[in-house]
């Protein structure tokens, strides 16, 4: 994986790619209009000083609002990435969605790989806050998809109902969902389904384009809980990710329905490995194998994933940088969940709970979605091991409570290994 | 902020790769946009950086309804209508009854030219209202404007409105500093506008930075109301209970004139030209931008077989009393002019006044069990 922004040029690619020399911000001056297509007398749009444009963030509670000072805004507002993505576009979602007093959203997105460089002055503090202290300025992110290193990970199905690992991948050279043109989005689709078509064995599968779903296919995908809808969350729609829906969006899954790829939803790709029951080890093994195979297949055609050693895998939302990985189980903990120490135990294990409908849903009955808290600063293997060890501990607690025994809050595990 | 750089990036891709998939679409833009037009217009942008894709995004994202024909594109600035003529002209023609690129639009805000309108039966006509929009020259429109520009619109508007006196003396309520009490009262008066939820507006970028720069101004009498930075720079509304449309229209014209005078003094007149009349965000509102209407009780007439035909001939349209796309409640309809471009304000309000008067007479006839066949009007 290249550490700089020099991109791989392939004769098979139709898209012209800029190669960038060096890191650091790219300052683009004011653009004078080059083409006067209007009748004489029309005037150029007045450019306002940064102070007149600075957003009103007084009622806001998101990471962007916490860190975007007028000084940083003034420094970055007239810059743009080589593709023309601007700061105002990156922060629009955070301006439009002040946030919730209790949930702190990120409040900005990247429109392309270069966004994280050009707007580093605002992204870096946001990344540090969101990723619990990971400092992009002086830390390196480890990537490790060697699933053979995993210990344990076979859970009692009396407690663990299902296991799942998801991540995202972006195709280097093409803009991200908030900014991509229709052509770029269609190119992402082509590149990815071409690669997925090369998967074999238990990974052999089929692509379902959202623009061409038959009613029957749609119903099947809904029944399998695979179908994703046009985003309705204003967090996503305000950043422009739903433009041109459903053009170039689709779902690919293997015939066994254990390996699933979403194309052009919130990221270029979201990759999911899952199965009923408690065999997280196998889920992760398939996850790594599938990802590495897809990577090999796209590299054959001259493409690669966006990645660098500072931020790991580059995705649209800063919250998904690093591994972009969320490994989790649906686990039944009827006694433990009522114990007042539950939240603290999860905290110390660096786990988070969600309802079984996903983020922002409530738990149904006593079944929870338990997954890793961290994304950046630890490798995939480390994070999955954390989940496995943590869930094992939770089940132990549940068993002890079943027998009327007491449980202990574990010592907090260290974040950066 | 200019988007020329982004358009340059887009131009690296071919026409075929970028052309939107409009196969399931039913809006004016989708009917008009050919690959030829797209090819010709895609390299261009207005001086403020608005591009063809910016214009059409709302139409791409909202395929439309099989029965309702939406416009499917917006202007980002005054120049959009010129730079993207090849797109807008045929859409304007389709939407505005064959209006040609060479046609001229007449503006007439002289309320004295309105005949009658002060004698609509208040037993049937519950309320009367006239609204229009105005755009401030030199500032880009809601789909495109920056926070600085939007705040300037607000600042200029407050200045202009606060200078009004007499029956126009009033107060401005910025949306972002509204107290709960103020909000409740504005809701009770049916004045408060919400953050748009319609995907037609959201996809065009009109709700960005909400509620920054947005607000409501109304006079103390609550008969003259201005919305700032909602779907257009300004929406101006004159209204009152009862059927005196003449008075409503007089207030409308007088108030608009006063506001325009103040803006002109600061070298910020309204966007207007002799071909398109008043320039607004949505092509459907070009010309007068005027919707003059009444809430009228027509329980019998509305169920008559010829109701739709009568409306069409009178050049009127019906809506429910909640506004566009709502159903009528208790036989009460919102009846207003269907036209915007190609006829003047006076002419359009005249159609409403004459048409409603006729329909009330028809309603009365039907109440008595008499036929209205002899009253069906010719096509206006």
PDB file of C-alpha atoms in Angstrom, chain B residues 40-276:
ATOM      1  CA  UNK B  40     -23.495  21.006 -24.983  1.00  0.00           C
ATOM      2  CA  UNK B  41     -24.179  22.373 -21.521  1.00  0.00           C
ATOM      3  CA  UNK B  42     -22.025  20.221 -19.261  1.00  0.00           C
ATOM      4  CA  UNK B  43     -18.775  22.147 -19.820  1.00  0.00           C
ATOM      5  CA  UNK B  44     -20.427  25.397 -18.798  1.00  0.00           C
ATOM      6  CA  UNK B  45     -20.966  27.063 -15.501  1.00  0.00           C
ATOM      7  CA  UNK B  46     -22.450  30.370 -14.483  1.00  0.00           C
ATOM      8  CA  UNK B  47     -20.057  33.061 -13.150  1.00  0.00           C
ATOM      9  CA  UNK B  48     -20.880  31.930  -9.618  1.00  0.00           C
ATOM     10  CA  UNK B  49     -20.015  28.349 -10.450  1.00  0.00           C
ATOM     11  CA  UNK B  50     -23.445  26.740 -10.840  1.00  0.00           C
ATOM     12  CA  UNK B  51     -23.445  23.845 -13.289  1.00  0.00           C
ATOM     13  CA  UNK B  52     -25.934  21.834 -15.298  1.00  0.00           C
ATOM     14  CA  UNK B  53     -25.741  18.929 -12.865  1.00  0.00           C
ATOM     15  CA  UNK B  54     -26.507  21.349 -10.037  1.00  0.00           C
ATOM     16  CA  UNK B  55     -29.646  22.471 -11.897  1.00  0.00           C
ATOM     17  CA  UNK B  56     -30.939  18.985 -12.535  1.00  0.00           C
ATOM     18  CA  UNK B  57     -29.934  17.129  -9.360  1.00  0.00           C
ATOM     19  CA  UNK B  58     -33.394  17.496  -7.829  1.00  0.00           C
ATOM     20  CA  UNK B  59     -34.985  16.057 -10.968  1.00  0.00           C
ATOM     21  CA  UNK B  60     -32.556  13.143 -11.088  1.00  0.00           C
ATOM     22  CA  UNK B  61     -33.155  12.340  -7.417  1.00  0.00           C
ATOM     23  CA  UNK B  62     -36.934  12.655  -7.635  1.00  0.00           C
ATOM     24  CA  UNK B  63     -38.291  10.692 -10.565  1.00  0.00           C
ATOM     25  CA  UNK B  64     -41.702  12.185 -10.024  1.00  0.00           C
ATOM     26  CA  UNK B  65     -45.180  10.839  -9.839  1.00  0.00           C
ATOM     27  CA  UNK B  66     -47.032   9.256 -12.737  1.00  0.00           C
ATOM     28  CA  UNK B  67     -49.835  11.803 -12.405  1.00  0.00           C
ATOM     29  CA  UNK B  68     -48.174  14.952 -11.153  1.00  0.00           C
ATOM     30  CA  UNK B  69     -45.610  16.527 -13.417  1.00  0.00           C
ATOM     31  CA  UNK B  70     -42.900  18.232 -11.360  1.00  0.00           C
ATOM     32  CA  UNK B  71     -40.375  20.578 -12.951  1.00  0.00           C
ATOM     33  CA  UNK B  72     -37.227  18.673 -12.026  1.00  0.00           C
ATOM     34  CA  UNK B  73     -34.706  21.486 -12.137  1.00  0.00           C
ATOM     35  CA  UNK B  74     -33.898  24.749 -10.400  1.00  0.00           C
ATOM     36  CA  UNK B  75     -31.848  27.859 -11.023  1.00  0.00           C
ATOM     37  CA  UNK B  76     -28.876  28.635  -8.793  1.00  0.00           C
ATOM     38  CA  UNK B  77     -28.620  32.254  -9.859  1.00  0.00           C
ATOM     39  CA  UNK B  78     -30.053  34.706 -12.351  1.00  0.00           C
ATOM     40  CA  UNK B  79     -27.599  33.622 -15.035  1.00  0.00           C
ATOM     41  CA  UNK B  80     -28.689  29.977 -14.903  1.00  0.00           C
ATOM     42  CA  UNK B  81     -31.666  30.740 -17.121  1.00  0.00           C
ATOM     43  CA  UNK B  82     -29.291  32.199 -19.713  1.00  0.00           C
ATOM     44  CA  UNK B  83     -26.307  29.871 -19.511  1.00  0.00           C
ATOM     45  CA  UNK B  84     -28.531  26.792 -19.579  1.00  0.00           C
ATOM     46  CA  UNK B  85     -31.073  28.182 -22.022  1.00  0.00           C
ATOM     47  CA  UNK B  86     -31.201  24.994 -24.058  1.00  0.00           C
ATOM     48  CA  UNK B  87     -32.482  23.191 -20.985  1.00  0.00           C
ATOM     49  CA  UNK B  88     -34.700  25.856 -19.471  1.00  0.00           C
ATOM     50  CA  UNK B  89     -36.417  27.188 -22.590  1.00  0.00           C
ATOM     51  CA  UNK B  90     -38.196  23.951 -23.534  1.00  0.00           C
ATOM     52  CA  UNK B  91     -39.071  23.307 -19.887  1.00  0.00           C
ATOM     53  CA  UNK B  92     -40.523  26.796 -19.603  1.00  0.00           C
ATOM     54  CA  UNK B  93     -42.481  26.207 -22.768  1.00  0.00           C
ATOM     55  CA  UNK B  94     -43.899  22.915 -21.459  1.00  0.00           C
ATOM     56  CA  UNK B  95     -44.720  24.281 -18.059  1.00  0.00           C
ATOM     57  CA  UNK B  96     -46.074  27.651 -19.140  1.00  0.00           C
ATOM     58  CA  UNK B  97     -48.405  26.778 -21.978  1.00  0.00           C
ATOM     59  CA  UNK B  98     -46.060  27.082 -24.946  1.00  0.00           C
ATOM     60  CA  UNK B  99     -44.227  30.236 -23.840  1.00  0.00           C
ATOM     61  CA  UNK B 100     -41.579  30.945 -26.461  1.00  0.00           C
ATOM     62  CA  UNK B 101     -38.001  32.165 -26.002  1.00  0.00           C
ATOM     63  CA  UNK B 102     -38.965  35.301 -27.893  1.00  0.00           C
ATOM     64  CA  UNK B 103     -42.086  36.043 -25.863  1.00  0.00           C
ATOM     65  CA  UNK B 104     -42.285  39.052 -23.596  1.00  0.00           C
ATOM     66  CA  UNK B 105     -43.858  39.022 -20.171  1.00  0.00           C
ATOM     67  CA  UNK B 106     -45.874  41.988 -18.947  1.00  0.00           C
ATOM     68  CA  UNK B 107     -45.674  43.051 -15.318  1.00  0.00           C
ATOM     69  CA  UNK B 108     -48.653  44.980 -13.980  1.00  0.00           C
ATOM     70  CA  UNK B 109     -48.794  45.639 -10.274  1.00  0.00           C
ATOM     71  CA  UNK B 110     -51.216  48.547 -10.574  1.00  0.00           C
ATOM     72  CA  UNK B 111     -54.006  47.409  -8.274  1.00  0.00           C
ATOM     73  CA  UNK B 112     -56.362  50.002  -9.677  1.00  0.00           C
ATOM     74  CA  UNK B 113     -56.511  47.977 -12.885  1.00  0.00           C
ATOM     75  CA  UNK B 114     -58.322  45.188 -11.068  1.00  0.00           C
ATOM     76  CA  UNK B 115     -62.065  45.301 -11.665  1.00  0.00           C
ATOM     77  CA  UNK B 116     -64.347  44.258  -8.858  1.00  0.00           C
ATOM     78  CA  UNK B 117     -63.030  41.776  -6.351  1.00  0.00           C
ATOM     79  CA  UNK B 118     -64.559  43.472  -3.342  1.00  0.00           C
ATOM     80  CA  UNK B 119     -67.847  41.671  -3.441  1.00  0.00           C
ATOM     81  CA  UNK B 120     -67.125  37.980  -3.147  1.00  0.00           C
ATOM     82  CA  UNK B 121     -69.777  36.474  -0.867  1.00  0.00           C
ATOM     83  CA  UNK B 122     -68.172  35.923   2.559  1.00  0.00           C
ATOM     84  CA  UNK B 123     -70.676  33.151   3.245  1.00  0.00           C
ATOM     85  CA  UNK B 124     -68.745  31.122   0.722  1.00  0.00           C
ATOM     86  CA  UNK B 125     -65.358  32.796   0.426  1.00  0.00           C
ATOM     87  CA  UNK B 126     -63.714  32.298   3.798  1.00  0.00           C
ATOM     88  CA  UNK B 127     -60.350  33.908   3.115  1.00  0.00           C
ATOM     89  CA  UNK B 128     -58.357  35.587   0.373  1.00  0.00           C
ATOM     90  CA  UNK B 129     -54.639  35.530  -0.244  1.00  0.00           C
ATOM     91  CA  UNK B 130     -52.055  36.612  -2.789  1.00  0.00           C
ATOM     92  CA  UNK B 131     -48.436  35.471  -2.687  1.00  0.00           C
ATOM     93  CA  UNK B 132     -45.378  35.907  -4.813  1.00  0.00           C
ATOM     94  CA  UNK B 133     -41.616  35.647  -4.573  1.00  0.00           C
ATOM     95  CA  UNK B 134     -38.781  38.021  -5.179  1.00  0.00           C
ATOM     96  CA  UNK B 135     -35.056  37.501  -5.690  1.00  0.00           C
ATOM     97  CA  UNK B 136     -32.450  40.071  -4.841  1.00  0.00           C
ATOM     98  CA  UNK B 137     -30.222  40.938  -7.766  1.00  0.00           C
ATOM     99  CA  UNK B 138     -26.555  40.139  -7.332  1.00  0.00           C
ATOM    100  CA  UNK B 139     -27.036  37.317  -4.844  1.00  0.00           C
ATOM    101  CA  UNK B 140     -27.269  33.677  -5.822  1.00  0.00           C
ATOM    102  CA  UNK B 141     -30.434  31.694  -5.171  1.00  0.00           C
ATOM    103  CA  UNK B 142     -31.307  29.243  -2.347  1.00  0.00           C
ATOM    104  CA  UNK B 143     -30.009  26.101  -4.080  1.00  0.00           C
ATOM    105  CA  UNK B 144     -26.550  27.648  -4.359  1.00  0.00           C
ATOM    106  CA  UNK B 145     -26.092  30.561  -2.012  1.00  0.00           C
ATOM    107  CA  UNK B 146     -23.443  30.562   0.658  1.00  0.00           C
ATOM    108  CA  UNK B 147     -24.115  31.440   4.284  1.00  0.00           C
ATOM    109  CA  UNK B 148     -22.630  34.891   3.699  1.00  0.00           C
ATOM    110  CA  UNK B 149     -25.006  35.552   0.826  1.00  0.00           C
ATOM    111  CA  UNK B 150     -28.034  34.223   2.669  1.00  0.00           C
ATOM    112  CA  UNK B 151     -27.229  36.390   5.665  1.00  0.00           C
ATOM    113  CA  UNK B 152     -26.949  39.391   3.355  1.00  0.00           C
ATOM    114  CA  UNK B 153     -30.413  38.652   1.979  1.00  0.00           C
ATOM    115  CA  UNK B 154     -31.689  38.563   5.548  1.00  0.00           C
ATOM    116  CA  UNK B 155     -29.917  41.758   6.533  1.00  0.00           C
ATOM    117  CA  UNK B 156     -31.186  43.663   3.515  1.00  0.00           C
ATOM    118  CA  UNK B 157     -34.690  42.302   3.997  1.00  0.00           C
ATOM    119  CA  UNK B 158     -34.860  43.282   7.654  1.00  0.00           C
ATOM    120  CA  UNK B 159     -33.672  46.770   6.786  1.00  0.00           C
ATOM    121  CA  UNK B 160     -36.270  47.142   4.059  1.00  0.00           C
ATOM    122  CA  UNK B 161     -39.115  45.719   6.126  1.00  0.00           C
ATOM    123  CA  UNK B 162     -38.314  47.693   9.243  1.00  0.00           C
ATOM    124  CA  UNK B 163     -38.558  50.895   7.246  1.00  0.00           C
ATOM    125  CA  UNK B 164     -42.227  50.241   6.493  1.00  0.00           C
ATOM    126  CA  UNK B 165     -44.894  52.194   8.328  1.00  0.00           C
ATOM    127  CA  UNK B 166     -48.627  52.676   8.536  1.00  0.00           C
ATOM    128  CA  UNK B 167     -50.515  49.451   7.892  1.00  0.00           C
ATOM    129  CA  UNK B 168     -47.177  47.854   7.018  1.00  0.00           C
ATOM    130  CA  UNK B 169     -45.479  48.460  10.322  1.00  0.00           C
ATOM    131  CA  UNK B 170     -44.303  45.132  11.680  1.00  0.00           C
ATOM    132  CA  UNK B 171     -41.632  42.907  13.198  1.00  0.00           C
ATOM    133  CA  UNK B 172     -39.076  40.318  12.111  1.00  0.00           C
ATOM    134  CA  UNK B 173     -38.746  36.933  13.814  1.00  0.00           C
ATOM    135  CA  UNK B 174     -35.509  35.139  12.940  1.00  0.00           C
ATOM    136  CA  UNK B 175     -36.025  31.386  13.030  1.00  0.00           C
ATOM    137  CA  UNK B 176     -32.906  30.663  15.000  1.00  0.00           C
ATOM    138  CA  UNK B 177     -33.637  32.980  17.920  1.00  0.00           C
ATOM    139  CA  UNK B 178     -37.324  32.364  18.207  1.00  0.00           C
ATOM    140  CA  UNK B 179     -38.722  31.969  21.720  1.00  0.00           C
ATOM    141  CA  UNK B 180     -41.190  29.175  22.398  1.00  0.00           C
ATOM    142  CA  UNK B 181     -43.917  31.725  22.941  1.00  0.00           C
ATOM    143  CA  UNK B 182     -43.252  33.485  19.643  1.00  0.00           C
ATOM    144  CA  UNK B 183     -43.177  30.137  17.904  1.00  0.00           C
ATOM    145  CA  UNK B 184     -46.539  29.073  19.325  1.00  0.00           C
ATOM    146  CA  UNK B 185     -48.152  32.305  18.243  1.00  0.00           C
ATOM    147  CA  UNK B 186     -46.749  32.095  14.738  1.00  0.00           C
ATOM    148  CA  UNK B 187     -48.007  28.537  14.444  1.00  0.00           C
ATOM    149  CA  UNK B 188     -51.455  29.580  15.713  1.00  0.00           C
ATOM    150  CA  UNK B 189     -51.529  32.318  13.087  1.00  0.00           C
ATOM    151  CA  UNK B 190     -50.501  29.796  10.418  1.00  0.00           C
ATOM    152  CA  UNK B 191     -47.457  31.944   9.638  1.00  0.00           C
ATOM    153  CA  UNK B 192     -44.592  29.720  10.666  1.00  0.00           C
ATOM    154  CA  UNK B 193     -42.770  27.830   7.954  1.00  0.00           C
ATOM    155  CA  UNK B 194     -40.795  24.739   8.778  1.00  0.00           C
ATOM    156  CA  UNK B 195     -37.557  23.385   7.524  1.00  0.00           C
ATOM    157  CA  UNK B 196     -38.489  21.861   4.192  1.00  0.00           C
ATOM    158  CA  UNK B 197     -39.075  18.131   4.257  1.00  0.00           C
ATOM    159  CA  UNK B 198     -40.026  17.666   0.637  1.00  0.00           C
ATOM    160  CA  UNK B 199     -37.241  15.767  -1.144  1.00  0.00           C
ATOM    161  CA  UNK B 200     -37.860  18.043  -4.123  1.00  0.00           C
ATOM    162  CA  UNK B 201     -36.463  20.933  -2.116  1.00  0.00           C
ATOM    163  CA  UNK B 202     -33.895  19.024  -0.069  1.00  0.00           C
ATOM    164  CA  UNK B 203     -32.278  17.472  -3.123  1.00  0.00           C
ATOM    165  CA  UNK B 204     -31.832  20.966  -4.554  1.00  0.00           C
ATOM    166  CA  UNK B 205     -29.867  22.047  -1.501  1.00  0.00           C
ATOM    167  CA  UNK B 206     -32.342  24.661  -0.305  1.00  0.00           C
ATOM    168  CA  UNK B 207     -32.360  23.547   3.306  1.00  0.00           C
ATOM    169  CA  UNK B 208     -28.627  23.889   3.870  1.00  0.00           C
ATOM    170  CA  UNK B 209     -27.517  25.569   7.099  1.00  0.00           C
ATOM    171  CA  UNK B 210     -31.097  25.686   8.415  1.00  0.00           C
ATOM    172  CA  UNK B 211     -32.213  27.854  10.204  1.00  0.00           C
ATOM    173  CA  UNK B 212     -29.344  30.276   9.593  1.00  0.00           C
ATOM    174  CA  UNK B 213     -30.571  33.428   7.850  1.00  0.00           C
ATOM    175  CA  UNK B 214     -34.204  32.349   7.819  1.00  0.00           C
ATOM    176  CA  UNK B 215     -37.060  34.268   9.340  1.00  0.00           C
ATOM    177  CA  UNK B 216     -40.571  35.565   9.187  1.00  0.00           C
ATOM    178  CA  UNK B 217     -41.699  39.134   9.139  1.00  0.00           C
ATOM    179  CA  UNK B 218     -45.308  40.252   9.498  1.00  0.00           C
ATOM    180  CA  UNK B 219     -47.125  43.501  10.026  1.00  0.00           C
ATOM    181  CA  UNK B 220     -48.883  44.203  13.305  1.00  0.00           C
ATOM    182  CA  UNK B 221     -52.268  43.640  11.641  1.00  0.00           C
ATOM    183  CA  UNK B 222     -51.136  40.178  10.500  1.00  0.00           C
ATOM    184  CA  UNK B 223     -52.290  40.874   6.942  1.00  0.00           C
ATOM    185  CA  UNK B 224     -48.873  41.191   5.255  1.00  0.00           C
ATOM    186  CA  UNK B 225     -46.243  38.543   5.709  1.00  0.00           C
ATOM    187  CA  UNK B 226     -42.765  37.961   4.319  1.00  0.00           C
ATOM    188  CA  UNK B 227     -40.779  34.729   4.447  1.00  0.00           C
ATOM    189  CA  UNK B 228     -37.044  35.237   4.220  1.00  0.00           C
ATOM    190  CA  UNK B 229     -34.774  32.578   2.695  1.00  0.00           C
ATOM    191  CA  UNK B 230     -37.190  29.699   2.464  1.00  0.00           C
ATOM    192  CA  UNK B 231     -37.620  28.470  -1.114  1.00  0.00           C
ATOM    193  CA  UNK B 232     -36.816  31.895  -2.553  1.00  0.00           C
ATOM    194  CA  UNK B 233     -35.003  34.943  -1.220  1.00  0.00           C
ATOM    195  CA  UNK B 234     -38.382  36.441  -0.328  1.00  0.00           C
ATOM    196  CA  UNK B 235     -41.919  35.174  -0.374  1.00  0.00           C
ATOM    197  CA  UNK B 236     -44.432  37.986   0.047  1.00  0.00           C
ATOM    198  CA  UNK B 237     -47.954  37.253   1.169  1.00  0.00           C
ATOM    199  CA  UNK B 238     -50.998  39.439   1.614  1.00  0.00           C
ATOM    200  CA  UNK B 239     -54.018  37.843   3.210  1.00  0.00           C
ATOM    201  CA  UNK B 240     -57.170  38.332   5.251  1.00  0.00           C
ATOM    202  CA  UNK B 241     -60.364  36.614   6.255  1.00  0.00           C
ATOM    203  CA  UNK B 242     -63.344  37.026   3.978  1.00  0.00           C
ATOM    204  CA  UNK B 243     -63.711  37.726   0.280  1.00  0.00           C
ATOM    205  CA  UNK B 244     -62.286  41.194  -0.298  1.00  0.00           C
ATOM    206  CA  UNK B 245     -59.643  40.195  -2.799  1.00  0.00           C
ATOM    207  CA  UNK B 246     -59.489  43.789  -4.021  1.00  0.00           C
ATOM    208  CA  UNK B 247     -58.184  44.943  -0.654  1.00  0.00           C
ATOM    209  CA  UNK B 248     -55.784  42.019  -0.417  1.00  0.00           C
ATOM    210  CA  UNK B 249     -54.384  42.767  -3.845  1.00  0.00           C
ATOM    211  CA  UNK B 250     -54.097  46.492  -3.126  1.00  0.00           C
ATOM    212  CA  UNK B 251     -52.087  45.798   0.008  1.00  0.00           C
ATOM    213  CA  UNK B 252     -50.006  43.265  -1.919  1.00  0.00           C
ATOM    214  CA  UNK B 253     -49.069  45.722  -4.660  1.00  0.00           C
ATOM    215  CA  UNK B 254     -48.496  48.627  -2.327  1.00  0.00           C
ATOM    216  CA  UNK B 255     -46.331  46.634   0.049  1.00  0.00           C
ATOM    217  CA  UNK B 256     -44.259  45.102  -2.741  1.00  0.00           C
ATOM    218  CA  UNK B 257     -43.647  48.499  -4.254  1.00  0.00           C
ATOM    219  CA  UNK B 258     -42.482  49.940  -0.947  1.00  0.00           C
ATOM    220  CA  UNK B 259     -40.126  47.025  -0.349  1.00  0.00           C
ATOM    221  CA  UNK B 260     -38.700  47.221  -3.834  1.00  0.00           C
ATOM    222  CA  UNK B 261     -38.056  50.951  -3.446  1.00  0.00           C
ATOM    223  CA  UNK B 262     -35.918  50.316  -0.382  1.00  0.00           C
ATOM    224  CA  UNK B 263     -33.921  47.571  -2.060  1.00  0.00           C
ATOM    225  CA  UNK B 264     -33.345  49.727  -5.113  1.00  0.00           C
ATOM    226  CA  UNK B 265     -32.027  52.537  -2.950  1.00  0.00           C
ATOM    227  CA  UNK B 266     -29.267  50.142  -1.842  1.00  0.00           C
ATOM    228  CA  UNK B 267     -28.541  49.086  -5.426  1.00  0.00           C
ATOM    229  CA  UNK B 268     -30.184  45.732  -4.881  1.00  0.00           C
ATOM    230  CA  UNK B 269     -33.237  45.707  -7.107  1.00  0.00           C
ATOM    231  CA  UNK B 270     -35.203  42.566  -7.757  1.00  0.00           C
ATOM    232  CA  UNK B 271     -34.193  40.075 -10.425  1.00  0.00           C
ATOM    233  CA  UNK B 272     -36.421  40.778 -13.403  1.00  0.00           C
ATOM    234  CA  UNK B 273     -36.198  40.795 -17.170  1.00  0.00           C
ATOM    235  CA  UNK B 274     -38.709  41.399 -19.937  1.00  0.00           C
ATOM    236  CA  UNK B 275     -38.676  37.800 -21.135  1.00  0.00           C
ATOM    237  CA  UNK B 276     -39.033  35.903 -17.857  1.00  0.00           C
TER     238      UNK B 276
END
